[in-house]
Coordinates of C-alpha atoms in Angstrom, one line a residue:
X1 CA 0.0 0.0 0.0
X2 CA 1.5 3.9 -1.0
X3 CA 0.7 6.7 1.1
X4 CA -2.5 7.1 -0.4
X5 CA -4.1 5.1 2.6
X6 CA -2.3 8.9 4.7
X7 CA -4.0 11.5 2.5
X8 CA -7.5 11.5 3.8
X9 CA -9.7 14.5 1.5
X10 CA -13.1 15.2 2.0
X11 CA -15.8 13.5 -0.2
X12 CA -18.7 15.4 -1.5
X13 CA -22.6 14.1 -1.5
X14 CA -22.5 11.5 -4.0
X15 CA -19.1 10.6 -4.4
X16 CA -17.4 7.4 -4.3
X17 CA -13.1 6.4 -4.1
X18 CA -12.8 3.9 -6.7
X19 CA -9.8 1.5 -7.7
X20 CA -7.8 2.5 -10.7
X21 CA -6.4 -1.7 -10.5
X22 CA -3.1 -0.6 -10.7
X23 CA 0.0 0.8 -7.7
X24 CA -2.7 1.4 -5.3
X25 CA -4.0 4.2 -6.8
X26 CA -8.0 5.4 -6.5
X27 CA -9.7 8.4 -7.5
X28 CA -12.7 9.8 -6.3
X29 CA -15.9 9.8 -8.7
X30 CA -19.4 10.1 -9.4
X31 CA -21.9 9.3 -11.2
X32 CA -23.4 13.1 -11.3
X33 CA -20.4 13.7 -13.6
X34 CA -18.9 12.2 -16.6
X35 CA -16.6 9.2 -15.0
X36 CA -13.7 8.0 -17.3
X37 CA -13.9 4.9 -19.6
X38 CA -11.7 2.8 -21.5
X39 CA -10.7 5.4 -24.0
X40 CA -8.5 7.8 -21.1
X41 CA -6.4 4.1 -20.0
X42 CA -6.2 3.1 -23.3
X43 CA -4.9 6.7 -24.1
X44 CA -2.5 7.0 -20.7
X45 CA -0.8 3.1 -22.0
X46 CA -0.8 4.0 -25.3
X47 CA 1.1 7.8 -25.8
X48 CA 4.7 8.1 -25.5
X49 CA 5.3 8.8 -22.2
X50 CA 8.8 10.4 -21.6
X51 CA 11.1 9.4 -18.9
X52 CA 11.6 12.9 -17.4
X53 CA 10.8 16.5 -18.4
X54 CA 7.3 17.6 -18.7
X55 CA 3.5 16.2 -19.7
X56 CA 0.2 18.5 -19.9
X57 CA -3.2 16.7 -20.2
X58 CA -6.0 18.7 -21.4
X59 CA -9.7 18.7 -21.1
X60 CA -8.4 16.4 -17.8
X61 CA -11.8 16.0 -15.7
X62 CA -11.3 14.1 -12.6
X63 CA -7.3 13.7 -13.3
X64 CA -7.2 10.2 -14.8
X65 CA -4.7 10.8 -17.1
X66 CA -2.4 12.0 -15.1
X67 CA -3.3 9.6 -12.3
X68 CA -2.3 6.8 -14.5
X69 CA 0.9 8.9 -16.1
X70 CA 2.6 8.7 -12.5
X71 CA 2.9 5.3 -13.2
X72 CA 5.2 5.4 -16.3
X73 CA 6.8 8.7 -16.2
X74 CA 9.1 11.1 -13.7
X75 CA 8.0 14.0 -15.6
X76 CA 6.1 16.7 -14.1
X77 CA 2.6 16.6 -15.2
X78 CA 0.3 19.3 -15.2
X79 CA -3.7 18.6 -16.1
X80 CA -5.7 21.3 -17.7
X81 CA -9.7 21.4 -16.6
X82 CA -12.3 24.1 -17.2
X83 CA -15.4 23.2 -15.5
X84 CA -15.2 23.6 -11.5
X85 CA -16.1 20.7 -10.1
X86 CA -14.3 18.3 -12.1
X87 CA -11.2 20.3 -11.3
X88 CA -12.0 20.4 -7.4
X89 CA -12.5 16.7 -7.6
X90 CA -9.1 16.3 -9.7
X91 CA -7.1 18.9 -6.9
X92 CA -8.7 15.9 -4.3
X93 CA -7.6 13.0 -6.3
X94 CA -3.8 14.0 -6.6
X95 CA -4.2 15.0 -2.8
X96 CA -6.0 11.0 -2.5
X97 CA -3.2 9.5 -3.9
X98 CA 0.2 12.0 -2.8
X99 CA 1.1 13.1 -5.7
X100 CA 1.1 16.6 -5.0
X101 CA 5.0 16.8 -5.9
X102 CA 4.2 14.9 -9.2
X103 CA 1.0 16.5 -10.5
X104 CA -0.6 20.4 -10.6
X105 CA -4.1 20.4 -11.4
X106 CA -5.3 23.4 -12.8
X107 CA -8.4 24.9 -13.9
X108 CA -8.4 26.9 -16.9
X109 CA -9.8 27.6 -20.3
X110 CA -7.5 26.0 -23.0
X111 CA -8.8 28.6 -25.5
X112 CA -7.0 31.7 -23.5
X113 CA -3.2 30.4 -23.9
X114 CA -2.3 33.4 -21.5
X115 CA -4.3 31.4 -18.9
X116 CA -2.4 28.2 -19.1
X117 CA 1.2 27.6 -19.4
X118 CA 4.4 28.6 -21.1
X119 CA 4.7 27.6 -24.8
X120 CA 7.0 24.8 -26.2
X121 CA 8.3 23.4 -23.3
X122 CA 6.6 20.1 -22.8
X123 CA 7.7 16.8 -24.4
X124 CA 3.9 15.4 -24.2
X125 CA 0.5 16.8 -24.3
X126 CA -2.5 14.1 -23.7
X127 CA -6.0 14.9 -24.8
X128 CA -9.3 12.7 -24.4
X129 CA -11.4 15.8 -26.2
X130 CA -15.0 16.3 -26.1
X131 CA -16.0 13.7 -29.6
X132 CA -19.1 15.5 -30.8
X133 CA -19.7 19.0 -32.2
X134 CA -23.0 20.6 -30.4
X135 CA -25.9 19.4 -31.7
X136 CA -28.9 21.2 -33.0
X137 CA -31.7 21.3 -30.2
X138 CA -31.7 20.2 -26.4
X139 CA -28.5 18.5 -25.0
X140 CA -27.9 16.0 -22.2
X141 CA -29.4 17.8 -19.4
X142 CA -26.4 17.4 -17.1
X143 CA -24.3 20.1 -18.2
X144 CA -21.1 17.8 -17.1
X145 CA -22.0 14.9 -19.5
X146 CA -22.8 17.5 -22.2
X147 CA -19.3 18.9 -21.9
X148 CA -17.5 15.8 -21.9
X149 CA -19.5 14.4 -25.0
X150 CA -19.7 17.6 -27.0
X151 CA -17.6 20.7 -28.0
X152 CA -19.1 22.8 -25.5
X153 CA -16.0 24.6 -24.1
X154 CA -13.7 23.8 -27.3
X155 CA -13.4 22.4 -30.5
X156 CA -11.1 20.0 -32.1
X157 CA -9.1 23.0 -33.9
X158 CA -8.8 24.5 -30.6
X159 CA -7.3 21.6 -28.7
X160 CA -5.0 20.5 -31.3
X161 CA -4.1 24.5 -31.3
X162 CA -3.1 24.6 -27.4
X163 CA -1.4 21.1 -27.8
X164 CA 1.0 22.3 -30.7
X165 CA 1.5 25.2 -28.4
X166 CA 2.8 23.8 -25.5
X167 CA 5.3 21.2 -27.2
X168 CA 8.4 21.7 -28.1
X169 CA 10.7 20.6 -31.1
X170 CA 10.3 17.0 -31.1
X171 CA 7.5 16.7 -28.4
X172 CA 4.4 14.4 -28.9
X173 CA 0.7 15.1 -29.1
X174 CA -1.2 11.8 -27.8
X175 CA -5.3 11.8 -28.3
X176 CA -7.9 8.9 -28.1
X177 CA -11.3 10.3 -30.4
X178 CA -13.4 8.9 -32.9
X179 CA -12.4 7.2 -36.1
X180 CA -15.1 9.6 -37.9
X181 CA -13.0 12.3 -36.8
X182 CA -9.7 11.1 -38.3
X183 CA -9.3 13.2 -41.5
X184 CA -9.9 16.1 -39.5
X185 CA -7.6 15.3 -36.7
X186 CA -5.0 15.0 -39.3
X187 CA -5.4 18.0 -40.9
X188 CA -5.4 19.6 -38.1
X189 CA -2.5 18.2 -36.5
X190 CA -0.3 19.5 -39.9
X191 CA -1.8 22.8 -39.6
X192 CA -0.1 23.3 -36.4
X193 CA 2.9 21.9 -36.9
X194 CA 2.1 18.5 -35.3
X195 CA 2.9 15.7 -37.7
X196 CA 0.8 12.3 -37.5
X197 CA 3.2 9.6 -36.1
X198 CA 1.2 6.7 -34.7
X199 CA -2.5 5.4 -35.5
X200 CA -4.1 2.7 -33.9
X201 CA -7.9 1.9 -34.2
X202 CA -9.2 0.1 -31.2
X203 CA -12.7 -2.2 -32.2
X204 CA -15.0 -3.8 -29.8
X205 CA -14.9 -6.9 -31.4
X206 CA -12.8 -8.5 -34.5
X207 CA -15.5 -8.5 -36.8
X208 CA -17.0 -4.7 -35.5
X209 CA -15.9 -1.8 -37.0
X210 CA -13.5 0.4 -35.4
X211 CA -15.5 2.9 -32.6
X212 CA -12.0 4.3 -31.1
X213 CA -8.5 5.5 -32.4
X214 CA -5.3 6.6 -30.9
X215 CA -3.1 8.7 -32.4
X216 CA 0.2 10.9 -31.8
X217 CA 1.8 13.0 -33.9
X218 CA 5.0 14.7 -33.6
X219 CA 5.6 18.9 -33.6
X220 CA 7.9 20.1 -35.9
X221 CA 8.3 15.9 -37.1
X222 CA 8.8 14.2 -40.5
X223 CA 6.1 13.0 -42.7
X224 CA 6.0 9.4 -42.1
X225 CA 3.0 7.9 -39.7
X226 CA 2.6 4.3 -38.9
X227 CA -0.4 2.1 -38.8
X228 CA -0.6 -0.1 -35.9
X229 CA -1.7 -3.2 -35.8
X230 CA -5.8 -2.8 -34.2
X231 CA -6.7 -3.1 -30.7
X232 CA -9.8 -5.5 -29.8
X233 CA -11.0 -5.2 -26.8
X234 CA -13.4 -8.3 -26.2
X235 CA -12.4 -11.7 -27.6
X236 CA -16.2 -13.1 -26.2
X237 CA -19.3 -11.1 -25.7
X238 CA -17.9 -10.7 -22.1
X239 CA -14.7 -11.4 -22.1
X240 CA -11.7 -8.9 -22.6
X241 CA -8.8 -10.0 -24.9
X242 CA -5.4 -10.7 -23.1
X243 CA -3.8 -7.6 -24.2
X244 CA -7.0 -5.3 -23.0
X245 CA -6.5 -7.4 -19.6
X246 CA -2.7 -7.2 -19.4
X247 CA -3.2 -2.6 -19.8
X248 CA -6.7 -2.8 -17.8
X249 CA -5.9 -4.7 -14.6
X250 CA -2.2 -3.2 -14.6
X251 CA 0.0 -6.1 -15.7
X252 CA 1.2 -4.0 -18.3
X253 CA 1.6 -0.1 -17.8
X254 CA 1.8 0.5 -21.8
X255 CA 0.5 -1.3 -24.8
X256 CA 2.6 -3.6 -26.5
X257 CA 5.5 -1.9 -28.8
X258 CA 4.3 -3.6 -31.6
X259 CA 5.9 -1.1 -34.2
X260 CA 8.8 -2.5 -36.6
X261 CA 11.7 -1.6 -38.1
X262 CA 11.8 -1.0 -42.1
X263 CA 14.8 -3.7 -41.3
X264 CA 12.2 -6.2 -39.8
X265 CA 9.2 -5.6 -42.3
X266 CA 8.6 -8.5 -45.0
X267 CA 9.0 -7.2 -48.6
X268 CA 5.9 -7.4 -50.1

């Protein structure tokens, strides 16, 4: 057990400490919120985490990300998170777990740059963005589900934007969104500088079409982007495949480096 069992915080009506399944970390949720999901691990095991320096998550809610980042980097990581109470709850989570030395939680609008941090200093910037523009008509009544399902408080542009921003020469931009969504990602990413490195679609099933993708690009980087080999994430109606179990239940903290060398491809 860490010292997380030592940094008692106060819990609000209708709150609950969960088990992230991994180095005795929990975080406080609720279901009055929008609680994370597959995509943010799948996005924390999959980016390229560096060893040291400096990491900035955006749209961050309840501190996941960053949660689940203390387990495969030294770097400094800061999480970005406009609505109040999701940032409150995030402040209590890296209080939960005592990580204040590791992780600043701020909250802040990511569309004011002179409200966040200093530009081109951080070697990764994670994102698990609002997927949906704002449809016509009435939205999800719970304006925290709303904001975490639809562009609300940013857009795509704007995100990949503040991520290019904050990287510097060589630093990575990491995001989990939609497959729909791809084309634009893209052409965001080389509008800003950022250029598409690593694509991975993740499908419920081998036969299902895709419903997830990863991708990280690269500022200031080469053309040149990868396709990874997919992710499925149930091998049974039930039953998770042994890679989703290995990143899920923490006897993994990254997904498999299944890129290859040029060198090691077959000549087709």
């Amino acid at each position: 057990m860490n010292d997380a069992s030592l940094h008692a915080v106060p819990l609000h009506e209708q709150e609950r400490i969960d088990d992230l399944l991994t180095h005795d970390l929990r975080i406080i949720q609720s279901d009055e919120v929008f609680s994370f999901s597959l995509d943010a691990v799948l996005l924390a095991r999959f980016c390229s985490a560096p060893v040291r320096g400096l990491v900035a998550d955006l749209c961050s809610g309840n501190g996941v990300i960053p949660l689940l980042l203390t387990t495969r980097t030294k770097a400094h990581i800061t999480g970005i998170e406009i609505q109040e109470r999701l940032a409150d709850m995030a402040q209590r989570n890296v209080k939960l777990n005592g990580l204040g030395e590791r992780i600043t939680m701020l909250r802040g609008d990511l569309r004011e740059p002179q409200s966040l941090l200093p530009g081109g200093q951080f070697d990764l910037v994670t994102v698990n963005p609002p997927y949906l523009p704002i449809p016509n008509g009435e939205q999800n009544i719970n304006e925290h589900v709303a904001a975490a399902r639809h562009e609300v408080h940013c857009t795509l542009e704007d995100v990949v934007r503040a991520g290019a921003r904050l990287l510097k020469s060589g630093g990575k931009l990491s995001m989990v969104h939609r497959p729909s969504r791809l084309v634009d990602i893209c052409t965001l990413m080389r509008q800003y500088r950022v250029e598409p490195k690593r694509i991975r679609f993740v499908h419920p099933r081998a036969e299902a079409e895709s419903n997830m993708v990863l991708i990280e690009g690269m500022r200031d980087g080469k053309p040149e982007v990868r396709m990874l080999p997919p992710l499925i994430v149930y091998k049974s109606s039930t039953e998770y495949t042994e890679e989703l179990m290995d990143v899920y239940y923490a006897r993994r903290d990254a997904l498999a480096d299944v890129t290859r060398t040029r060198a090691e491809e077959p000549l087709l």
